[in-house]
Coordinates of C-alpha atoms in Angstrom, one line a residue:
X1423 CA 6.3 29.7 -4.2
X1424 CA 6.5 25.7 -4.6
X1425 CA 6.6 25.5 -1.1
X1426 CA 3.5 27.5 -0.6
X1427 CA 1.4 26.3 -3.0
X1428 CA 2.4 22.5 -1.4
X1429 CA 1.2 23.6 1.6
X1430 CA -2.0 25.5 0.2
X1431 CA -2.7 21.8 -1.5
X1432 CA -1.8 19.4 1.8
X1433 CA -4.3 22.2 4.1
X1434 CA -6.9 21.9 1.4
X1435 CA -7.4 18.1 1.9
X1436 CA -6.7 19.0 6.1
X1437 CA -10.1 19.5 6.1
X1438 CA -13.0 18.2 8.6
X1439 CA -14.5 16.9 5.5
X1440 CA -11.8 15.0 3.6
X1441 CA -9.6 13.4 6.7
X1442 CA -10.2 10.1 7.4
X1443 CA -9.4 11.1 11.5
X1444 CA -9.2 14.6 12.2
X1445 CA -9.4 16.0 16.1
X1446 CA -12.1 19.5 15.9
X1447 CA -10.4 19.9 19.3
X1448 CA -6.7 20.0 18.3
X1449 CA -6.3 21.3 14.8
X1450 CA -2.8 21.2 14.6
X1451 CA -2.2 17.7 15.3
X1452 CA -2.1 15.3 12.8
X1453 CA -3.4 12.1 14.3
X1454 CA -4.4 7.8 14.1
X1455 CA -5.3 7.4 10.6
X1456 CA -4.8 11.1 9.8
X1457 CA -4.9 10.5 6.0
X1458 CA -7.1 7.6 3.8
X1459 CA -4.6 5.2 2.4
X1460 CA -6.0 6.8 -1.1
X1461 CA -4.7 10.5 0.2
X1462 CA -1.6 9.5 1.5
X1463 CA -0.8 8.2 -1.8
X1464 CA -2.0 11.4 -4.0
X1465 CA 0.0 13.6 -0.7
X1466 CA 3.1 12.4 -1.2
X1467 CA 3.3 12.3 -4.8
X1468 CA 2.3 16.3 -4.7
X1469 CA 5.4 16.1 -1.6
X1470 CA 7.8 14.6 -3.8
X1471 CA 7.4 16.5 -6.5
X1472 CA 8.9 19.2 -4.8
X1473 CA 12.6 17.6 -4.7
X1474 CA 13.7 15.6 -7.4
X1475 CA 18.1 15.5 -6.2
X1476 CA 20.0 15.2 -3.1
X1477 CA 20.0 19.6 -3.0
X1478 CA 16.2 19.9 -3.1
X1479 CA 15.5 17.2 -0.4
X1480 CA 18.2 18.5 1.7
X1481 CA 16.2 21.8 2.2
X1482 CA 13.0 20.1 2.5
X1483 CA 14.6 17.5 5.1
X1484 CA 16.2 20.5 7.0
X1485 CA 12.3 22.1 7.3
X1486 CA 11.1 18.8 8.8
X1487 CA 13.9 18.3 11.1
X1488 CA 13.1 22.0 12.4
X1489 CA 9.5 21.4 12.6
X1490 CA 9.7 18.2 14.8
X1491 CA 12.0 20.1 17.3
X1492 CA 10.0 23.3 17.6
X1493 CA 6.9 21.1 17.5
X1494 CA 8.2 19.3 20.8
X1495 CA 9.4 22.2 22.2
X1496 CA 13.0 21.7 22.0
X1497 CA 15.4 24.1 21.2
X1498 CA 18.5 22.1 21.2
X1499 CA 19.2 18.6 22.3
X1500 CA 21.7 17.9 24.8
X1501 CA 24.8 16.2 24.4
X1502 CA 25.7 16.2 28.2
X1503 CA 26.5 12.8 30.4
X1504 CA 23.3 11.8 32.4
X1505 CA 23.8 13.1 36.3
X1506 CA 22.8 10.6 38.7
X1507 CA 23.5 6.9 37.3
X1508 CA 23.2 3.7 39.1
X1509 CA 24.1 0.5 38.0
X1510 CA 23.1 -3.0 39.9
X1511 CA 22.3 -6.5 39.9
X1512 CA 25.1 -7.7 37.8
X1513 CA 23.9 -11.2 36.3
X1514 CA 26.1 -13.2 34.4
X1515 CA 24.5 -15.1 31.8
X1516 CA 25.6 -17.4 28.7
X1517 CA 27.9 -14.9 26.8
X1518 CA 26.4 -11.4 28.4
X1519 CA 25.7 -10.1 31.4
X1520 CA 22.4 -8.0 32.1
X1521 CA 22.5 -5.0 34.9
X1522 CA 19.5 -2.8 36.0
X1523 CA 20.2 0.9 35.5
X1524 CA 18.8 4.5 36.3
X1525 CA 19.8 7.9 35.4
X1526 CA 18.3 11.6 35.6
X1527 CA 17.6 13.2 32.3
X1528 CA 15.6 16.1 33.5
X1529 CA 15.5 17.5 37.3
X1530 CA 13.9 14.8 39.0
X1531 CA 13.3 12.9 35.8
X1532 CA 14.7 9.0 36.1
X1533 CA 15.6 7.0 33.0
X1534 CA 14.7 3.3 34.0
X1535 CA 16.4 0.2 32.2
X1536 CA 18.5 -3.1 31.5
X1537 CA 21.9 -2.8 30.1
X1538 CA 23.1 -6.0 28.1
X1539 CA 26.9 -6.3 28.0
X1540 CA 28.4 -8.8 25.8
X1541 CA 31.1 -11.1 27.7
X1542 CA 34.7 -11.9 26.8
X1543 CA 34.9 -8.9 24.1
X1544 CA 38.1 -7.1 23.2
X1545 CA 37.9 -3.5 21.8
X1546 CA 35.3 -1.3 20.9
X1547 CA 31.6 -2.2 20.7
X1548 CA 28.6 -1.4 19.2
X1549 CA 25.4 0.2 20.6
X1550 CA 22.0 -0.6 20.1
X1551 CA 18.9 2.0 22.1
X1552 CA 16.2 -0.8 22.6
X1553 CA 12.9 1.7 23.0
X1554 CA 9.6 -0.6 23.5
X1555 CA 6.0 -0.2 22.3
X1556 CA 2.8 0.1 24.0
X1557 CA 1.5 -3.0 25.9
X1558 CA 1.7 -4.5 29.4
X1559 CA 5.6 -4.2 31.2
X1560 CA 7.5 -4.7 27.7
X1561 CA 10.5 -4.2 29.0
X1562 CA 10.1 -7.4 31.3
X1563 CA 8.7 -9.6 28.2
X1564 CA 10.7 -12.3 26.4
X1565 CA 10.2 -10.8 23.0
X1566 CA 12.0 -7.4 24.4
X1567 CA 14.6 -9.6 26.4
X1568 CA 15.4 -12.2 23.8
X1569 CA 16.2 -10.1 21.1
X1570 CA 18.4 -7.4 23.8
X1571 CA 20.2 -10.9 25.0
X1572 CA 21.0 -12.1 21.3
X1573 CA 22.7 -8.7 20.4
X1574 CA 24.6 -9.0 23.3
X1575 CA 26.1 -12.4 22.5
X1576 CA 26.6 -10.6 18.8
X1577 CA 28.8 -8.4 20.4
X1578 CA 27.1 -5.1 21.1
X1579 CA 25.8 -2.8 24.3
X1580 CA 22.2 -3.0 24.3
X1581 CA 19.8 -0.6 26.5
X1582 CA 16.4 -1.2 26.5
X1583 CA 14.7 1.4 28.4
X1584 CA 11.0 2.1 30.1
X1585 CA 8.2 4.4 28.0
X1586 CA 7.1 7.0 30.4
X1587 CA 3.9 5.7 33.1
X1588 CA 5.9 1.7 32.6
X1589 CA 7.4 -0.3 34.1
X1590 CA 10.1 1.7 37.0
X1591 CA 9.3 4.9 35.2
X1592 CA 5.5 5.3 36.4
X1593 CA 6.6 9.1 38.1
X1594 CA 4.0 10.2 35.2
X1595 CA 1.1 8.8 33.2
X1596 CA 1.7 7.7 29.8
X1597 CA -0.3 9.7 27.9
X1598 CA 0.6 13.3 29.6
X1599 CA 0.0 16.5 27.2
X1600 CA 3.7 16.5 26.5
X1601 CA 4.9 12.2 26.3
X1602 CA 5.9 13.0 22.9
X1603 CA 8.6 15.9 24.6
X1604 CA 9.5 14.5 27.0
X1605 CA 10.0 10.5 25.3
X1606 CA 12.1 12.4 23.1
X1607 CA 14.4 14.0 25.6
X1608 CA 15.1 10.7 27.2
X1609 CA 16.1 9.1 24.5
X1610 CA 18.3 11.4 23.6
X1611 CA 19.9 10.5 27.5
X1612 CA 20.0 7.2 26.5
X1613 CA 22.2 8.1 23.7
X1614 CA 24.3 10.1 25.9
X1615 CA 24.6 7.4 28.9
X1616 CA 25.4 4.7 25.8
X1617 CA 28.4 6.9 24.2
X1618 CA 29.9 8.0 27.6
X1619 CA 30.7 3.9 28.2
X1620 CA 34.0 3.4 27.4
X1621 CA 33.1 0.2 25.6
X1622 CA 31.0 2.0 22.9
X1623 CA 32.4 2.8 19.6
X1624 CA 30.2 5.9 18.8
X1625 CA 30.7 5.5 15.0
X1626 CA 28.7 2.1 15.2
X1627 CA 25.3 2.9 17.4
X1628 CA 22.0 1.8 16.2
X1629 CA 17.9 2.2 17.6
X1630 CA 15.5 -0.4 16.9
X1631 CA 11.9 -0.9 18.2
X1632 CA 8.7 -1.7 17.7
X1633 CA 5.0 0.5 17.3
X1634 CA 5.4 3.1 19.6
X1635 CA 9.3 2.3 20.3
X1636 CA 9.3 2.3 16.0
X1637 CA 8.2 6.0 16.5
X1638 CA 10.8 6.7 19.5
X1639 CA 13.3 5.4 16.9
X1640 CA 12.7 7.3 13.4
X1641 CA 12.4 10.4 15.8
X1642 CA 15.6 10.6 16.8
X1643 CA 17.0 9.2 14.1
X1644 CA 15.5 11.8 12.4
X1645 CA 16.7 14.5 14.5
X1646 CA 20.0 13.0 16.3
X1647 CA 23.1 12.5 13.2
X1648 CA 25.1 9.9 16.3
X1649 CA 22.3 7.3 15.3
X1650 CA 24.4 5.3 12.7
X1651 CA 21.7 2.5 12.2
X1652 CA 18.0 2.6 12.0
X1653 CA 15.5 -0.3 12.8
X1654 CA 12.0 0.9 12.6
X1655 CA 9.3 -1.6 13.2
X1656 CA 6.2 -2.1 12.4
X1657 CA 5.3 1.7 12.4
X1658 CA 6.6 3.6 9.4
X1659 CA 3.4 4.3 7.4
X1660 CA 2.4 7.3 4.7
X1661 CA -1.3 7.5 6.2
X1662 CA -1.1 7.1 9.7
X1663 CA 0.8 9.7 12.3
X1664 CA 0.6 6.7 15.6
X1665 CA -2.4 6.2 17.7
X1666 CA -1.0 7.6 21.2
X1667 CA -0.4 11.0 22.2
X1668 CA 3.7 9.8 23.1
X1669 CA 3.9 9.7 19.1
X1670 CA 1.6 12.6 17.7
X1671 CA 0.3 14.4 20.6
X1672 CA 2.6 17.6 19.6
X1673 CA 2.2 19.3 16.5
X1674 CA 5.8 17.8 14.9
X1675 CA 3.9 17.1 11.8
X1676 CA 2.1 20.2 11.2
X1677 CA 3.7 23.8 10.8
X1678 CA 3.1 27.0 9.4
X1679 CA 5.5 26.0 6.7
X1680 CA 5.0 22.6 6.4
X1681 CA 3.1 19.4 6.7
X1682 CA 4.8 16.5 6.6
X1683 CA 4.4 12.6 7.7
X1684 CA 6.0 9.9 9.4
X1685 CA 7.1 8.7 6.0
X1686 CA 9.0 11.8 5.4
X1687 CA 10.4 12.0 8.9
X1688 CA 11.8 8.7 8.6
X1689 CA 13.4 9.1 5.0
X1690 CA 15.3 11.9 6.8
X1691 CA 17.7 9.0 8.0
X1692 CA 18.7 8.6 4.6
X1693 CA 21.5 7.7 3.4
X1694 CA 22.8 6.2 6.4
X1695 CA 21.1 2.3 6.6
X1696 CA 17.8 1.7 7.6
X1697 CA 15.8 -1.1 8.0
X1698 CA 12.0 -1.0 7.5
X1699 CA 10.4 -3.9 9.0
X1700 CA 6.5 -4.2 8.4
X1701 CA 3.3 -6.8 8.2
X1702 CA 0.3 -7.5 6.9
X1703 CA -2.4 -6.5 9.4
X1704 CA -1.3 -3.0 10.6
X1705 CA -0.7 0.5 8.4
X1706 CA 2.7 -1.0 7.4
X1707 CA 0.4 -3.5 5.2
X1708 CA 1.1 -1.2 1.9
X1709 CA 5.1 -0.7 2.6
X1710 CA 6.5 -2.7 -0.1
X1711 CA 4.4 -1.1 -2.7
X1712 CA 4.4 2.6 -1.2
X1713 CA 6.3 3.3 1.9
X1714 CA 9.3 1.4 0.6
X1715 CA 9.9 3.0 -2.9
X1716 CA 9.5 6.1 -1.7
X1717 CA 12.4 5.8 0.6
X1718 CA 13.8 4.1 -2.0
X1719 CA 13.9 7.2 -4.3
X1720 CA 15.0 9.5 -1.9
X1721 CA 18.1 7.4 -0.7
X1722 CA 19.0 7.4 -4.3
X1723 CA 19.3 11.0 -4.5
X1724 CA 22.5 9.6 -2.8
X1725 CA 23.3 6.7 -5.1
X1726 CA 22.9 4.8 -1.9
X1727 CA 19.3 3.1 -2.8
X1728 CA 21.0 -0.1 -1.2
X1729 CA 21.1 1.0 2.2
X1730 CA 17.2 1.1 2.7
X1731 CA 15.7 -2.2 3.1
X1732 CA 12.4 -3.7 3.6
X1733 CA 11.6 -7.0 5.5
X1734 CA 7.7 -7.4 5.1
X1735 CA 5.5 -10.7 6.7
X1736 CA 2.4 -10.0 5.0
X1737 CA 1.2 -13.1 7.1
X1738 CA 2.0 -11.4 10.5
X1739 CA 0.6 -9.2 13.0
X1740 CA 1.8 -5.8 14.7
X1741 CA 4.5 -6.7 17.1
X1742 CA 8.5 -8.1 17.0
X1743 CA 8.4 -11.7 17.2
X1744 CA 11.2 -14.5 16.2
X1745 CA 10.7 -13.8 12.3
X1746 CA 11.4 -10.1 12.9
X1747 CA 13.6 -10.1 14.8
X1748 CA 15.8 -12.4 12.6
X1749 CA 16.1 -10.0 10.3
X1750 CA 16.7 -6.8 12.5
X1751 CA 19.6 -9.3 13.5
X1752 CA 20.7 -10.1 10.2
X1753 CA 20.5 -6.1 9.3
X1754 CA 22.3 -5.2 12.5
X1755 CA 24.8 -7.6 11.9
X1756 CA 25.6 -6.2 8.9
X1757 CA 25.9 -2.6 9.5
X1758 CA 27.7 -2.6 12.7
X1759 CA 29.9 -5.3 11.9
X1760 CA 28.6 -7.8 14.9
X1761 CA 30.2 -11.4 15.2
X1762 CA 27.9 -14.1 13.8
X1763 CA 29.8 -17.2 15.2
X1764 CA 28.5 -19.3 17.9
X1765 CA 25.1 -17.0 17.2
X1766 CA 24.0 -19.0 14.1
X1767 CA 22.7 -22.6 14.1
X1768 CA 21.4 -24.1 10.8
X1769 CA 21.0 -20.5 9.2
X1770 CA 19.3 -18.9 11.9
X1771 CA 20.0 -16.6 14.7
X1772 CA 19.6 -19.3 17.8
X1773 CA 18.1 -17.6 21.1
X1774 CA 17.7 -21.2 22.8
X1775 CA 20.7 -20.1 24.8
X1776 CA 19.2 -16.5 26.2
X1777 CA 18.4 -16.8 30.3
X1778 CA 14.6 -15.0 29.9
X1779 CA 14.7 -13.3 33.5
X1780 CA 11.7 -12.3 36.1
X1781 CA 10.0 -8.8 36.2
X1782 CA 12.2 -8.5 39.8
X1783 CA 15.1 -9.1 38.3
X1784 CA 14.8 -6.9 35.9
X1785 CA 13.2 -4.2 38.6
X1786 CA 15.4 -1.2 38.7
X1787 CA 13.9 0.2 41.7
X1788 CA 13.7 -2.2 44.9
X1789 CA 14.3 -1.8 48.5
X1790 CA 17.7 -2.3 48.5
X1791 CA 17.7 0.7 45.4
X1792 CA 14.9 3.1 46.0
X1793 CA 13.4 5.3 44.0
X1794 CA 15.8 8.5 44.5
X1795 CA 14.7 11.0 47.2
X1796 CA 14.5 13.9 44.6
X1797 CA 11.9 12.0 41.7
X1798 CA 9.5 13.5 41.1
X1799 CA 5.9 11.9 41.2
X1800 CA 2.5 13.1 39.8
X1801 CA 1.6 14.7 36.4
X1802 CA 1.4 18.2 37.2
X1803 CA 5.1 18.2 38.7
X1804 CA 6.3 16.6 35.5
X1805 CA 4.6 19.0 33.3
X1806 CA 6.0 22.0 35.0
X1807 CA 9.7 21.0 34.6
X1808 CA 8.4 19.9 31.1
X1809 CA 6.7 23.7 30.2
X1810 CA 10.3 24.9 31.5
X1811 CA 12.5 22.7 29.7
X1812 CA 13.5 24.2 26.2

């Protein structure tokens, strides 16, 4: 009955009327600034009302988990080795090494990236899934290749991997009916290639990225227990579901038994730690007074309140630059037990030492590797292995 009359409250302010962005066309999404900052607030109070210990929560967190997976059309995520990997173009750098890698994650589905190796390491390592937001070639930016290179020197494996329609993965466009699907799924490869290395200690594995990479990463944290570590940034927000149908294109956020948020999907990495980093000029402006606390609260139905944290430039803007990613380092460092020494320099995390490479050495596909014989290419012939795929 609570759950019912929560759900009769949240679709009586899902009206035309009331929301602040609401699509006539697709009623079941839940979209851009979905909610006023004023109804997200009064939302999730009604929400958390409805689970006030670890047992309550559990059940709700077990519904939202659910609904992001039958949103996107998965039935079960798979745990199986990627077929078809390549590895190239060894470089050797200042403490890691960076090689360009592919791998199939659906039938003629490629997984396009740079794996950063730290060099001179005994034993097991850490790994750290390096998704990327929205913008022009992140992958081959400095921002993207500074912070992979600095985590590398720290001592862990770091993969930082193309968004559908960028960068070597332009098979597709973007912003196909199912991105959201099908970003999803290849993360969940990029898990799988990371643990089958030999290198990786699967008990310390981490995700971080930024806007659209923030929602790659409390997805599958959400959905995915290996993810030990979880790095959000600039993206976790009560009133706003992401502005790009990769992020809220499928209906993960509203079911027949539920509506939920972004907030809520990322508390369901509690109690394991999270970081959430956030700014001043984007919808993460209200996280220390809103977003944060009510994580907060629910990682305390743990007595782990601790293992949330918050890391908010109120003077900044919506992307991961040096300040940011100093304290995604500092987190990181932390919770996966990465070696500091020879990384720090008066206090900071120095990244005067990283080699920032060219777009064609990062380039996974070249004429000496070409794009595999059986990729496919085009929307429609993604979006039929995609209607398949369960």
């Amino acid at each position: 009955m609570k759950n019912q009359a929560l759900l009769s409250f949240l679709l009586a302010i899902c009206t035309t009327t009331l929301l602040a962005q609401f699509n006539p066309e697709k009623p079941e999404l839940c979209q851009r600034n979905f909610y006023t900052e004023a109804q997200a607030i009064e939302v999730h109070k009604a929400v958390a009302a409805q689970y006030n210990d670890q047992a309550t929560w559990e059940k709700r967190a077990q519904l939202i988990r659910q609904g992001i997976l039958d949103g996107a059309e998965i039935k079960e995520l798979s745990r199986k080795k990627p077929k078809h990997i390549t590895i190239h173009s060894r470089k050797e750098l200042n403490g890691y090494a960076v090689e360009n890698v592919s791998f199939q994650s659906l039938p003629g589905i490629y997984v396009t990236g740079n794996l950063y190796t730290p060099l001179g390491t005994k034993g097991k390592l850490a790994a750290i899934l390096a998704p990327h937001g929205h913008g022009p070639e992140p992958r081959y930016k400095e921002y993207v290749q500074q912070r992979c290179a600095t985590l590398a020197r720290m001592g862990a494996i770091v993969f930082a991997y193309d968004m559908i329609g960028y960068g070597d993965a332009k098979y597709c466009d973007h912003k196909i009916e199912k991105a959201l699907k099908l970003q999803l799924i290849n993360s969940t490869y990029v898990l799988n290639f990371l643990l089958s290395l030999p290198k990786v200690d699967k008990n310390r594995v981490a995700m971080s990225g930024e806007s659209g990479g923030g929602t790659q990463t409390f997805m599958l944290a959400a959905v995915d227990e290996r993810i030990k570590v979880s790095v959000p940034v600039v993206m976790v927000s009560g009133h706003f579901f992401g502005g790009c149908t990769c992020e809220s294109g499928m209906p993960v956020h509203k079911r027949p038994t539920h509506i939920t948020s972004n907030l809520e999907i990322a508390a369901l990495f509690a109690p394991k730690p999270m970081l959430l980093i956030s700014d001043g000029d984007d919808w993460t402006k209200n996280t220390p007074d809103f977003e944060y606390p009510f994580v907060q609260r629910i990682y305390g139905f743990y007595n782990r309140a601790a293992n949330v944290e918050n890391a908010h430039f109120p003077q900044e803007k919506h992307d991961y630059n040096a300040s940011k990613r100093q304290a995604a380092y500092a987190f990181l460092a932390k919770h996966l037990g990465l070696n500091t020494v020879g990384v720090l320099k008066d206090g900071k995390f120095d990244e005067t030492t990283n080699t920032v490479l060219t777009e064609l050495d990062l380039k996974v596909f070249n004429e000496k590797y070409p794009v595999p014989g059986d990729a496919l290419k085009g929307d429609e012939a993604v979006g039929r292995v995609l209607d398949v795929q369960r």
